[in-house]
């Protein structure tokens, strides 16, 4: 009994870490390879989660229709949710990139941040869109009929890891190809890359969209794991910055680093939860802030003393033919 | 509507103070300081600490000045607190940004470090004071005076604008006349040239942080007097501040002033049509529009 | 025949006219030198030709085509390559990757091809790598192929720039002070390479240079720029003895 409890705990840990790894992989396309400064991951997280939720749930009928409002409800299988989430996020990325990618990096940063904050406010205040602050509940879980509900997480872990592996493979392929080579050249020196005949804007746009689509899939995976989503989930701290710390810790410019960073940092995050359990009752309510403070100080130390993270970028990246 | 425009100018003058500091840092130290909003928060909370703990302990009376909602305690706390925020900004530079500058870090890395600093400051505020809204003088009624054109104004708001004017005029005189102010302008124009002509850039950077921090602190305190103290108040100002900075052209102090006023007025007027919580998306939308129409801002060349 | 023609080009910075109605032509198959006092507008002219800056007036024609104001990557597609005064290699990429980046329109530069046309990419990558190694052999950087480009010495970076230009198969290369900051023996090597490329591959060179020794040995003709326009043009000997050129240089120094 004790063992199964621990095992169940580890499984749910691995699911969340795996979902975060998907986000870290997406961010790695943006920041690690292209140098795009996206600090609004929460926005893509949010759009991915809501899109998939609305694609897979039916439009509420009868009595429920009075209480639950949502823009649409297509009641389609999970896979369509994932694809829809990716497409929606890609579209959003396109519109963010249009005015900002020709300008300096800070503009993209402030634009992504602005989108993320605005979206959260909009989802919170517009009842008709996705049920306002109460959010959407009862999202379907794929293959749930195969197994007893108590053990469902085993199946979901496999799904998350499979999706993560597929994304990892797709990214590795394109990063090791000439496409990734151009992205890294843009990261190193935009002017020189354009003088070498590369259409910098087009490549940055592709990278922005690709990374955002990966983040959208991450959002969808999260939505169907937690089965209920509301705007309060997609805060800058949980939705954006913890992912940055994961990528920086693991090693930006390295996909293995992104995955490793997600698991390590999620481990540290969960671990500090155990530690704060020992705090006296009076300060306990503020324990999450202390944990975040520790994480942020850790980030500053990484930036100062180990900017390459645990696993730095490999020296030879375009090695498709080896 | 006239009333909304007036409130917009009050809000805008607070945004301007923040934007001026941001634009100075942007122009001189050349990176986007995402911790700027949280400097405001820190200023407001340091004042709260002085008013509610230090001053009662020192026995300074809790009076109010005439129709204003605050008195001696706030008056004394204001210069101390903005000095302290300037100190916090300088301290952050010494322990964080200076090291990154010396290791020739990418500007984006510095911006990221400032984001980290923003969260560290906010987490400290949250740990010490918790997540609730607080007031400098809880429970105080704040009567409004009726002006012509049906405008209801609180005396506090007039004073806020006066303080902003004083701060901006002194900054203007400082940049124009003092040696270090001139050096700051020269560095903003051309970093390499300033270095060659013997300007001590480290000293300029130190002053820039001090001034930017102090202005942000002042903005935070004024907002706290007008509305409330909240751990996320500065973060919510970040987007409007950036919008104002970009609108007024990055590095341009007077542009930031005008940009702040424009953003403030538009945000406030938008509440006539939209939910008040949409002030932030409105500022964001303004910024995107500027980026489409005139990415270098109203005072930018080309 | 002029491969590159510049007509009445103007560029203002504020009130200053950095390039002031400049007209000149570069003959195909030559190594043309571009000299002039500091502030004559040489680098600005390069930036205008290669799309790094947009001109305020005038025209740039390349092989008869109007390329005025095109973005840099399209200038590149017109077979013009340029280098910078301070080399701009991709420092956190290997020397080999720096070269393999150059060929235009690679199959694997389209992201969907990286998933669906693996074989085509594989074949092309092999060919590009082979060519890159050959080029590295030519400039003598072969043994550094797998080092970070940022770790090369100043002179090696200049050779890397030349190697990158060879990967691009250009018709014309603009070199901004190729000889600056490199030692004499490396300079000899560089000059020999440029000459060889010009003769064997029929690449036209236009180069800005302050080292008169290099200009006099390598370039013919030499174009002199002063105050944003062409002052004169001629063989190295003609230019060296031209009084106006001397005055422009002296004037430039004592202003």
XYZ file of N, CA and C in Angstrom, chain A residues 315-316 322, chain C residues 93-100 129 132-137 140-149 152 160:
90
model
N 29.221 21.128 -29.291
C 30.066 21.917 -30.181
C 29.636 21.775 -31.634
N 29.416 20.547 -32.032
C 28.973 20.361 -33.418
C 27.502 20.013 -33.423
N 26.632 12.553 -39.897
C 27.654 11.734 -39.236
C 27.086 10.424 -38.713
N 29.604 28.832 -33.414
C 29.422 27.748 -34.375
C 30.815 27.381 -34.876
N 30.958 26.130 -35.284
C 32.293 25.726 -35.711
C 32.641 26.384 -37.052
N 33.943 26.367 -37.348
C 34.417 26.919 -38.615
C 33.702 26.243 -39.779
N 33.575 24.921 -39.680
C 32.913 24.175 -40.754
C 31.457 24.614 -40.909
N 30.763 24.763 -39.763
C 29.358 25.190 -39.825
C 29.239 26.586 -40.415
N 30.207 27.447 -40.084
C 30.213 28.792 -40.657
C 30.221 28.733 -42.174
N 30.965 27.787 -42.715
C 31.028 27.671 -44.174
C 29.790 26.980 -44.730
N 29.346 25.917 -44.037
C 28.220 25.135 -44.571
C 26.931 25.938 -44.587
N 29.441 19.749 -47.396
C 30.547 19.538 -46.476
C 31.844 19.319 -47.240
N 33.035 22.551 -48.488
C 33.537 23.386 -47.402
C 34.943 22.953 -46.998
N 35.145 21.636 -46.957
C 36.474 21.148 -46.574
C 37.509 21.526 -47.629
N 37.104 21.464 -48.900
C 38.007 21.882 -49.972
C 38.404 23.346 -49.811
N 37.390 24.176 -49.547
C 37.646 25.606 -49.389
C 38.573 25.848 -48.199
N 38.325 25.108 -47.116
C 39.175 25.267 -45.933
C 40.616 24.854 -46.242
N 40.742 23.817 -47.042
C 42.067 23.393 -47.483
C 42.751 24.544 -48.227
N 43.767 27.167 -45.942
C 44.668 26.679 -44.900
C 44.069 26.654 -43.508
N 42.746 26.441 -43.422
C 42.125 26.372 -42.096
C 41.567 24.979 -41.808
N 41.914 24.023 -42.650
C 41.324 22.692 -42.557
C 41.428 22.090 -41.155
N 42.609 22.255 -40.530
C 42.778 21.590 -39.228
C 41.933 22.249 -38.134
N 41.403 23.458 -38.426
C 40.574 24.141 -37.426
C 39.085 23.961 -37.682
N 38.758 23.036 -38.629
C 37.363 22.914 -39.092
C 36.372 22.760 -37.951
N 36.740 22.022 -36.905
C 35.773 21.748 -35.851
C 35.973 22.584 -34.598
N 36.713 23.681 -34.749
C 36.838 24.614 -33.623
C 35.752 25.674 -33.737
N 35.430 26.308 -32.589
C 34.511 27.450 -32.638
C 35.151 28.586 -33.424
N 34.377 29.211 -34.299
C 34.912 30.313 -35.106
C 35.373 31.458 -34.210
N 39.178 31.644 -33.235
C 40.263 31.869 -34.191
C 40.976 33.185 -33.887
N 38.754 33.167 -42.755
C 37.439 32.532 -42.676
C 36.427 33.324 -43.500
